Amino acid sequence: MKPFLRSQLERYAQRLEELDFLLSREDIMSDMAQYRTISREHAEVTQIASRYARYCQRENDLAGAREMLADPDMAEMAQEEVAAAEAELVQLEDGLQRLLLPKDPDDARNAFLEIRAGAGGDESALFAADLARMYTRYAASVGWKVEIMSASENEIGGYKEVVLRVEADGAYGALRFESGGHRVQRVPATETQGRIHTSACTVAVMPEPDEHQAITLNPADLRIDTFRASGAGGQHINKTDSAVRVVHLPTGIVAECQDGRSQHSNKAKALQVLQARIQDKERSERAAKEAALRKGLIGSGDRSDRIRTYNFPQGRLTDHRINLTVYKLLAVMEGDLGDVLQALAHAREAELLEELERT
């Protein structure tokens, strides 16, 4: 194991003792917010410290087994122990490196997934609907819950814009690298001469704000409008002004919700989306400053970045950030997105490991 990793891991054993002491204090136990924060850190530190303790134990086992190799009566058994210890040490070190990678505290949150049609007119709107279906099917395959927060449909069943809420532990962390420009190359259903068209959509993935901290918006900065929801919804939805649009005056950022029948519920959801968009804008600005110093492999997640091409004639999906190409496009569009998401996560881990070694 590299010295810089070992020195970092030694700190976790010390930190675990500190956290054990803090959790035994009555003043900490009586403050539930502080107790939750420390308990969460305790769980993370325990995972790393216990794995490192196992690593140290197996190092000692390996040293002992190597000494036994000199004894002809014990050599065969010792060789088996050497092989087992070496294999486990490799696995433990790999796991410890991943556990040491810096974590975004938002990764564990639910996610808002916003898809907007771009260049390409009706075909772009249809592709936006295809992307929404792809993410919804993937979510269903892994047991996540999805609800439509707001949707603006065109006349042929596509989306000019749709916002999905993905409810699952770690949804944002899993989907965060989907942010950016998605380009499609295919023959549109409306094309009579069989020509391939290129159109695009943008995707923005935002962490849902912490319910204990939201909503932190100043009411004086907001303009809230109510209106009748458009589209299908039965008699009720056409008779009441239940849909809500909220404008954040300082930034001009807008969010709306027309999914529920209750104006109060729609207002709460719209405020959540608005806060997520404002925080995403701040996050993007920070990422842009960091990118000026170092351009990451995965990119900033800015929606102007073209991250992926869906080529239907060739059945090919290409993610341009990590030079990943898979020839199972139809399966991906049906929600088989796991391999792509995993490849992006591994690329990010490799990038973070490089940074960790340089520190």
GROMACS .gro file of C-alpha atoms in nm:
model
  359
    1MET     CA    1   0.000   0.000   0.000
    2LYS     CA    2   0.123   0.348  -0.088
    3PRO     CA    3   0.243   0.555   0.209
    4PHE     CA    4  -0.003   0.840   0.144
    5LEU     CA    5  -0.296   0.597   0.164
    6ARG     CA    6  -0.169   0.435   0.483
    7SER     CA    7  -0.119   0.772   0.654
    8GLN     CA    8  -0.475   0.877   0.566
    9LEU     CA    9  -0.619   0.548   0.692
   10GLU     CA   10  -0.437   0.579   1.024
   11ARG     CA   11  -0.633   0.899   1.087
   12TYR     CA   12  -0.963   0.712   1.063
   13ALA     CA   13  -0.880   0.491   1.361
   14GLN     CA   14  -0.808   0.807   1.564
   15ARG     CA   15  -1.125   0.976   1.441
   16LEU     CA   16  -1.333   0.673   1.537
   17GLU     CA   17  -1.219   0.706   1.899
   18GLU     CA   18  -1.315   1.076   1.895
   19LEU     CA   19  -1.661   0.999   1.753
   20ASP     CA   20  -1.720   0.720   2.007
   21PHE     CA   21  -1.648   0.975   2.282
   22LEU     CA   22  -1.877   1.239   2.128
   23LEU     CA   23  -2.167   0.996   2.094
   24SER     CA   24  -2.138   0.910   2.464
   25ARG     CA   25  -2.187   1.273   2.572
   26GLU     CA   26  -2.531   1.369   2.704
   27ASP     CA   27  -2.530   1.713   2.539
   28ILE     CA   28  -2.476   1.552   2.197
   29MET     CA   29  -2.742   1.288   2.256
   30SER     CA   30  -2.997   1.555   2.352
   31ASP     CA   31  -2.940   1.751   2.028
   32MET     CA   32  -3.098   1.529   1.761
   33ALA     CA   33  -2.966   1.728   1.462
   34GLN     CA   34  -2.609   1.711   1.592
   35TYR     CA   35  -2.653   1.349   1.699
   36ARG     CA   36  -2.771   1.251   1.346
   37THR     CA   37  -2.474   1.428   1.185
   38ILE     CA   38  -2.219   1.262   1.413
   39SER     CA   39  -2.390   0.922   1.382
   40ARG     CA   40  -2.373   0.947   1.003
   41GLU     CA   41  -2.001   1.026   1.018
   42HIS     CA   42  -1.950   0.747   1.273
   43ALA     CA   43  -2.102   0.493   1.033
   44GLU     CA   44  -1.877   0.608   0.747
   45VAL     CA   45  -1.561   0.615   0.960
   46THR     CA   46  -1.640   0.274   1.113
   47GLN     CA   47  -1.669   0.122   0.767
   48ILE     CA   48  -1.324   0.249   0.667
   49ALA     CA   49  -1.154   0.184   1.003
   50SER     CA   50  -1.282  -0.173   1.027
   51ARG     CA   51  -1.177  -0.248   0.671
   52TYR     CA   52  -0.830  -0.105   0.740
   53ALA     CA   53  -0.805  -0.314   1.059
   54ARG     CA   54  -0.882  -0.622   0.849
   55TYR     CA   55  -0.614  -0.512   0.600
   56CYS     CA   56  -0.354  -0.484   0.878
   57GLN     CA   57  -0.456  -0.824   1.014
   58ARG     CA   58  -0.412  -0.988   0.674
   59GLU     CA   59  -0.073  -0.817   0.633
   60ASN     CA   60   0.035  -0.984   0.958
   61ASP     CA   61  -0.109  -1.316   0.840
   62LEU     CA   62   0.086  -1.285   0.515
   63ALA     CA   63   0.412  -1.212   0.697
   64GLY     CA   64   0.357  -1.514   0.924
   65ALA     CA   65   0.275  -1.743   0.632
   66ARG     CA   66   0.589  -1.638   0.447
   67GLU     CA   67   0.799  -1.726   0.750
   68MET     CA   68   0.636  -2.071   0.758
   69LEU     CA   69   0.741  -2.137   0.398
   70ALA     CA   70   1.088  -2.226   0.529
   71ASP     CA   71   0.943  -2.523   0.719
   72PRO     CA   72   0.907  -2.821   0.478
   73ASP     CA   73   0.622  -2.968   0.687
   74MET     CA   74   0.424  -2.643   0.675
   75ALA     CA   75   0.522  -2.519   0.326
   76GLU     CA   76   0.213  -2.642   0.140
   77MET     CA   77  -0.033  -2.498   0.391
   78ALA     CA   78   0.172  -2.178   0.413
   79GLN     CA   79   0.165  -2.137   0.034
   80GLU     CA   80  -0.213  -2.159   0.035
   81GLU     CA   81  -0.231  -1.897   0.309
   82VAL     CA   82   0.010  -1.668   0.119
   83ALA     CA   83  -0.205  -1.688  -0.194
   84ALA     CA   84  -0.529  -1.625  -0.001
   85ALA     CA   85  -0.384  -1.333   0.197
   86GLU     CA   86  -0.235  -1.167  -0.113
   87ALA     CA   87  -0.564  -1.195  -0.302
   88GLU     CA   88  -0.765  -1.051  -0.013
   89LEU     CA   89  -0.516  -0.767   0.039
   90VAL     CA   90  -0.560  -0.659  -0.324
   91GLN     CA   91  -0.940  -0.652  -0.279
   92LEU     CA   92  -0.918  -0.469   0.053
   93GLU     CA   93  -0.681  -0.204  -0.083
   94ASP     CA   94  -0.901  -0.143  -0.387
   95GLY     CA   95  -1.205  -0.104  -0.160
   96LEU     CA   96  -1.019   0.127   0.078
   97GLN     CA   97  -0.908   0.350  -0.208
   98ARG     CA   98  -1.269   0.388  -0.322
   99LEU     CA   99  -1.388   0.459   0.033
  100LEU     CA  100  -1.128   0.736   0.066
  101LEU     CA  101  -1.248   0.919  -0.243
  102PRO     CA  102  -1.406   1.256  -0.162
  103LYS     CA  103  -1.785   1.232  -0.152
  104ASP     CA  104  -2.037   1.489  -0.262
  105PRO     CA  105  -2.285   1.519   0.028
  106ASP     CA  106  -2.562   1.559  -0.230
  107ASP     CA  107  -2.495   1.218  -0.389
  108ALA     CA  108  -2.729   1.041  -0.146
  109ARG     CA  109  -3.023   1.268  -0.226
  110ASN     CA  110  -3.327   1.227  -0.447
  111ALA     CA  111  -3.291   1.393  -0.786
  112PHE     CA  112  -3.481   1.627  -1.013
  113LEU     CA  113  -3.422   1.535  -1.377
  114GLU     CA  114  -3.506   1.810  -1.624
  115ILE     CA  115  -3.522   1.734  -1.998
  116ARG     CA  116  -3.565   2.010  -2.254
  117ALA     CA  117  -3.610   1.984  -2.629
  118GLY     CA  118  -3.343   2.173  -2.823
  119ALA     CA  119  -3.260   2.205  -3.192
  120GLY     CA  120  -3.476   1.987  -3.414
  121GLY     CA  121  -3.836   2.099  -3.359
  122ASP     CA  122  -4.091   1.820  -3.321
  123GLU     CA  123  -3.825   1.548  -3.353
  124SER     CA  124  -3.635   1.699  -3.060
  125ALA     CA  125  -3.953   1.699  -2.850
  126LEU     CA  126  -4.014   1.333  -2.938
  127PHE     CA  127  -3.655   1.252  -2.838
  128ALA     CA  128  -3.712   1.433  -2.506
  129ALA     CA  129  -4.009   1.200  -2.448
  130ASP     CA  130  -3.789   0.900  -2.540
  131LEU     CA  131  -3.526   1.011  -2.287
  132ALA     CA  132  -3.790   1.057  -2.016
  133ARG     CA  133  -3.916   0.705  -2.089
  134MET     CA  134  -3.559   0.568  -2.083
  135TYR     CA  135  -3.487   0.716  -1.740
  136THR     CA  136  -3.829   0.613  -1.606
  137ARG     CA  137  -3.778   0.253  -1.721
  138TYR     CA  138  -3.427   0.240  -1.577
  139ALA     CA  139  -3.559   0.374  -1.246
  140ALA     CA  140  -3.830   0.106  -1.241
  141SER     CA  141  -3.570  -0.166  -1.309
  142VAL     CA  142  -3.372  -0.069  -0.998
  143GLY     CA  143  -3.674  -0.006  -0.774
  144TRP     CA  144  -3.675   0.374  -0.782
  145LYS     CA  145  -3.991   0.583  -0.772
  146VAL     CA  146  -4.047   0.849  -1.040
  147GLU     CA  147  -4.311   1.120  -1.060
  148ILE     CA  148  -4.366   1.394  -1.317
  149MET     CA  149  -4.338   1.735  -1.150
  150SER     CA  150  -4.424   1.938  -1.460
  151ALA     CA  151  -4.453   1.875  -1.831
  152SER     CA  152  -4.503   2.087  -2.140
  153GLU     CA  153  -4.619   1.864  -2.427
  154ASN     CA  154  -4.637   1.937  -2.797
  155GLU     CA  155  -4.914   1.831  -3.033
  156ILE     CA  156  -4.760   1.495  -3.133
  157GLY     CA  157  -4.682   1.350  -2.791
  158GLY     CA  158  -4.335   1.490  -2.733
  159TYR     CA  159  -4.210   1.712  -2.453
  160LYS     CA  160  -4.091   2.068  -2.491
  161GLU     CA  161  -3.984   2.033  -2.128
  162VAL     CA  162  -4.043   1.775  -1.857
  163VAL     CA  163  -3.921   1.761  -1.496
  164LEU     CA  164  -3.908   1.424  -1.321
  165ARG     CA  165  -3.853   1.365  -0.951
  166VAL     CA  166  -3.654   1.048  -0.887
  167GLU     CA  167  -3.697   0.922  -0.532
  168ALA     CA  168  -3.426   0.682  -0.414
  169ASP     CA  169  -3.128   0.679  -0.184
  170GLY     CA  170  -2.836   0.779  -0.408
  171ALA     CA  171  -3.044   0.880  -0.710
  172TYR     CA  172  -2.852   1.204  -0.765
  173GLY     CA  173  -2.514   1.034  -0.730
  174ALA     CA  174  -2.613   0.771  -0.987
  175LEU     CA  175  -2.762   1.013  -1.242
  176ARG     CA  176  -2.551   1.327  -1.196
  177PHE     CA  177  -2.333   1.263  -1.504
  178GLU     CA  178  -2.639   1.260  -1.730
  179SER     CA  179  -2.635   1.641  -1.725
  180GLY     CA  180  -2.543   1.790  -2.062
  181GLY     CA  181  -2.638   1.783  -2.429
  182HIS     CA  182  -2.781   1.461  -2.576
  183ARG     CA  183  -2.779   1.432  -2.958
  184VAL     CA  184  -2.989   1.190  -3.162
  185GLN     CA  185  -2.935   1.081  -3.523
  186ARG     CA  186  -3.228   0.895  -3.681
  187VAL     CA  187  -3.499   0.904  -3.947
  188PRO     CA  188  -3.798   1.086  -3.793
  189ALA     CA  189  -4.143   0.928  -3.820
  190THR     CA  190  -4.254   1.235  -4.019
  191GLU     CA  191  -3.970   1.202  -4.274
  192THR     CA  192  -4.106   1.072  -4.606
  193GLN     CA  193  -3.775   1.042  -4.795
  194GLY     CA  194  -3.585   0.839  -4.538
  195ARG     CA  195  -3.331   1.108  -4.456
  196ILE     CA  196  -3.142   1.096  -4.126
  197HIS     CA  197  -3.197   1.403  -3.908
  198THR     CA  198  -2.988   1.526  -3.617
  199SER     CA  199  -3.158   1.689  -3.320
  200ALA     CA  200  -3.074   1.749  -2.958
  201CYS     CA  201  -3.205   1.773  -2.605
  202THR     CA  202  -3.051   1.901  -2.286
  203VAL     CA  203  -3.065   1.721  -1.954
  204ALA     CA  204  -3.003   1.876  -1.614
  205VAL     CA  205  -2.984   1.657  -1.303
  206MET     CA  206  -3.022   1.842  -0.972
  207PRO     CA  207  -3.019   1.715  -0.613
  208GLU     CA  208  -3.343   1.764  -0.427
  209PRO     CA  209  -3.285   2.021  -0.151
  210ASP     CA  210  -3.266   1.891   0.205
  211GLU     CA  211  -3.619   1.902   0.347
  212HIS     CA  212  -3.475   2.009   0.685
  213GLN     CA  213  -3.313   2.314   0.521
  214ALA     CA  214  -3.560   2.401   0.249
  215ILE     CA  215  -3.720   2.635   0.175
  216THR     CA  216  -3.464   2.914   0.227
  217LEU     CA  217  -3.598   3.147  -0.041
  218ASN     CA  218  -3.695   3.501   0.055
  219PRO     CA  219  -4.070   3.544  -0.011
  220ALA     CA  220  -4.004   3.903  -0.126
  221ASP     CA  221  -3.794   3.759  -0.412
  222LEU     CA  222  -4.078   3.544  -0.545
  223ARG     CA  223  -4.373   3.599  -0.775
  224ILE     CA  224  -4.628   3.320  -0.753
  225ASP     CA  225  -4.893   3.276  -1.024
  226THR     CA  226  -5.176   3.024  -1.039
  227PHE     CA  227  -5.333   2.896  -1.360
  228ARG     CA  228  -5.535   2.610  -1.499
  229ALA     CA  229  -5.335   2.302  -1.584
  230SER     CA  230  -5.319   2.208  -1.950
  231GLY     CA  231  -5.358   1.866  -2.101
  232ALA     CA  232  -5.554   1.565  -1.989
  233GLY     CA  233  -5.671   1.548  -1.632
  234GLY     CA  234  -6.047   1.513  -1.624
  235GLN     CA  235  -6.309   1.764  -1.518
  236HIS     CA  236  -6.142   1.877  -1.197
  237ILE     CA  237  -5.821   1.993  -1.356
  238ASN     CA  238  -6.008   2.210  -1.606
  239LYS     CA  239  -6.223   2.383  -1.343
  240THR     CA  240  -5.968   2.501  -1.087
  241ASP     CA  241  -5.655   2.713  -1.095
  242SER     CA  242  -5.452   2.443  -0.920
  243ALA     CA  243  -5.132   2.473  -1.124
  244VAL     CA  244  -4.863   2.699  -0.980
  245ARG     CA  245  -4.576   2.891  -1.141
  246VAL     CA  246  -4.307   3.050  -0.923
  247VAL     CA  247  -4.059   3.310  -1.053
  248HIS     CA  248  -3.741   3.394  -0.863
  249LEU     CA  249  -3.714   3.765  -0.943
  250PRO     CA  250  -3.339   3.818  -0.878
  251THR     CA  251  -3.234   3.543  -1.121
  252GLY     CA  252  -3.539   3.507  -1.346
  253ILE     CA  253  -3.543   3.132  -1.279
  254VAL     CA  254  -3.891   2.981  -1.315
  255ALA     CA  255  -4.047   2.658  -1.186
  256GLU     CA  256  -4.399   2.529  -1.213
  257CYS     CA  257  -4.600   2.229  -1.106
  258GLN     CA  258  -4.939   2.113  -1.229
  259ASP     CA  259  -4.920   1.747  -1.136
  260GLY     CA  260  -5.136   1.746  -0.822
  261ARG     CA  261  -5.493   1.862  -0.770
  262SER     CA  262  -5.406   2.069  -0.466
  263GLN     CA  263  -5.274   2.420  -0.523
  264HIS     CA  264  -5.092   2.399  -0.189
  265SER     CA  265  -4.919   2.074  -0.290
  266ASN     CA  266  -4.825   2.211  -0.633
  267LYS     CA  267  -4.683   2.526  -0.474
  268ALA     CA  268  -4.464   2.321  -0.238
  269LYS     CA  269  -4.336   2.108  -0.527
  270ALA     CA  270  -4.269   2.411  -0.747
  271LEU     CA  271  -4.071   2.575  -0.466
  272GLN     CA  272  -3.863   2.259  -0.431
  273VAL     CA  273  -3.784   2.257  -0.803
  274LEU     CA  274  -3.708   2.629  -0.795
  275GLN     CA  275  -3.465   2.592  -0.506
  276ALA     CA  276  -3.298   2.297  -0.681
  277ARG     CA  277  -3.254   2.509  -0.997
  278ILE     CA  278  -3.107   2.800  -0.804
  279GLN     CA  279  -2.865   2.570  -0.624
  280ASP     CA  280  -2.778   2.404  -0.956
  281LYS     CA  281  -2.697   2.746  -1.103
  282GLU     CA  282  -2.464   2.818  -0.809
  283ARG     CA  283  -2.308   2.472  -0.842
  284SER     CA  284  -2.252   2.525  -1.217
  285GLU     CA  285  -2.085   2.859  -1.155
  286ARG     CA  286  -1.848   2.697  -0.902
  287ALA     CA  287  -1.779   2.411  -1.144
  288ALA     CA  288  -1.700   2.659  -1.422
  289LYS     CA  289  -1.440   2.829  -1.202
  290GLU     CA  290  -1.286   2.493  -1.116
  291ALA     CA  291  -1.290   2.388  -1.481
  292ALA     CA  292  -1.090   2.698  -1.567
  293LEU     CA  293  -0.812   2.553  -1.352
  294ARG     CA  294  -0.858   2.188  -1.448
  295LYS     CA  295  -1.087   2.034  -1.707
  296GLY     CA  296  -1.228   1.714  -1.561
  297LEU     CA  297  -1.275   1.398  -1.766
  298ILE     CA  298  -1.646   1.385  -1.696
  299GLY     CA  299  -1.690   1.758  -1.749
  300SER     CA  300  -1.876   2.018  -1.551
  301GLY     CA  301  -2.224   1.885  -1.626
  302ASP     CA  302  -2.309   2.207  -1.803
  303ARG     CA  303  -2.602   2.149  -2.033
  304SER     CA  304  -2.416   2.318  -2.320
  305ASP     CA  305  -2.164   2.031  -2.320
  306ARG     CA  306  -2.248   1.768  -2.583
  307ILE     CA  307  -2.197   1.451  -2.386
  308ARG     CA  308  -2.363   1.172  -2.583
  309THR     CA  309  -2.483   1.067  -2.928
  310TYR     CA  310  -2.764   0.819  -2.995
  311ASN     CA  311  -2.717   0.690  -3.351
  312PHE     CA  312  -3.021   0.480  -3.446
  313PRO     CA  313  -2.916   0.368  -3.797
  314GLN     CA  314  -2.602   0.211  -3.646
  315GLY     CA  315  -2.767   0.102  -3.319
  316ARG     CA  316  -2.487   0.287  -3.142
  317LEU     CA  317  -2.462   0.496  -2.827
  318THR     CA  318  -2.141   0.695  -2.778
  319ASP     CA  319  -2.049   0.886  -2.463
  320HIS     CA  320  -1.790   1.138  -2.582
  321ARG     CA  321  -1.644   1.213  -2.238
  322ILE     CA  322  -1.499   0.868  -2.177
  323ASN     CA  323  -1.490   0.737  -2.537
  324LEU     CA  324  -1.748   0.472  -2.452
  325THR     CA  325  -1.938   0.311  -2.741
  326VAL     CA  326  -2.202   0.041  -2.699
  327TYR     CA  327  -2.400  -0.127  -2.975
  328LYS     CA  328  -2.723  -0.193  -2.789
  329LEU     CA  329  -2.903   0.135  -2.839
  330LEU     CA  330  -3.256  -0.007  -2.848
  331ALA     CA  331  -3.196  -0.187  -2.517
  332VAL     CA  332  -3.060   0.135  -2.364
  333MET     CA  333  -3.367   0.327  -2.478
  334GLU     CA  334  -3.577   0.062  -2.302
  335GLY     CA  335  -3.399   0.144  -1.976
  336ASP     CA  336  -3.088  -0.079  -1.992
  337LEU     CA  337  -2.868   0.209  -1.879
  338GLY     CA  338  -2.673   0.042  -1.597
  339ASP     CA  339  -2.352  -0.031  -1.792
  340VAL     CA  340  -2.330   0.330  -1.912
  341LEU     CA  341  -2.386   0.478  -1.566
  342GLN     CA  342  -2.133   0.236  -1.415
  343ALA     CA  343  -1.868   0.323  -1.675
  344LEU     CA  344  -1.911   0.694  -1.595
  345ALA     CA  345  -1.887   0.628  -1.221
  346HIS     CA  346  -1.567   0.425  -1.267
  347ALA     CA  347  -1.414   0.697  -1.486
  348ARG     CA  348  -1.490   0.952  -1.218
  349GLU     CA  349  -1.339   0.728  -0.949
  350ALA     CA  350  -1.020   0.691  -1.153
  351GLU     CA  351  -1.004   1.068  -1.193
  352LEU     CA  352  -1.048   1.124  -0.819
  353LEU     CA  353  -0.785   0.860  -0.737
  354GLU     CA  354  -0.535   1.048  -0.953
  355GLU     CA  355  -0.615   1.369  -0.766
  356LEU     CA  356  -0.584   1.189  -0.432
  357GLU     CA  357  -0.236   1.065  -0.519
  358ARG     CA  358  -0.124   1.414  -0.615
  359THR     CA  359  -0.225   1.561  -0.279
   0.00000   0.00000   0.00000
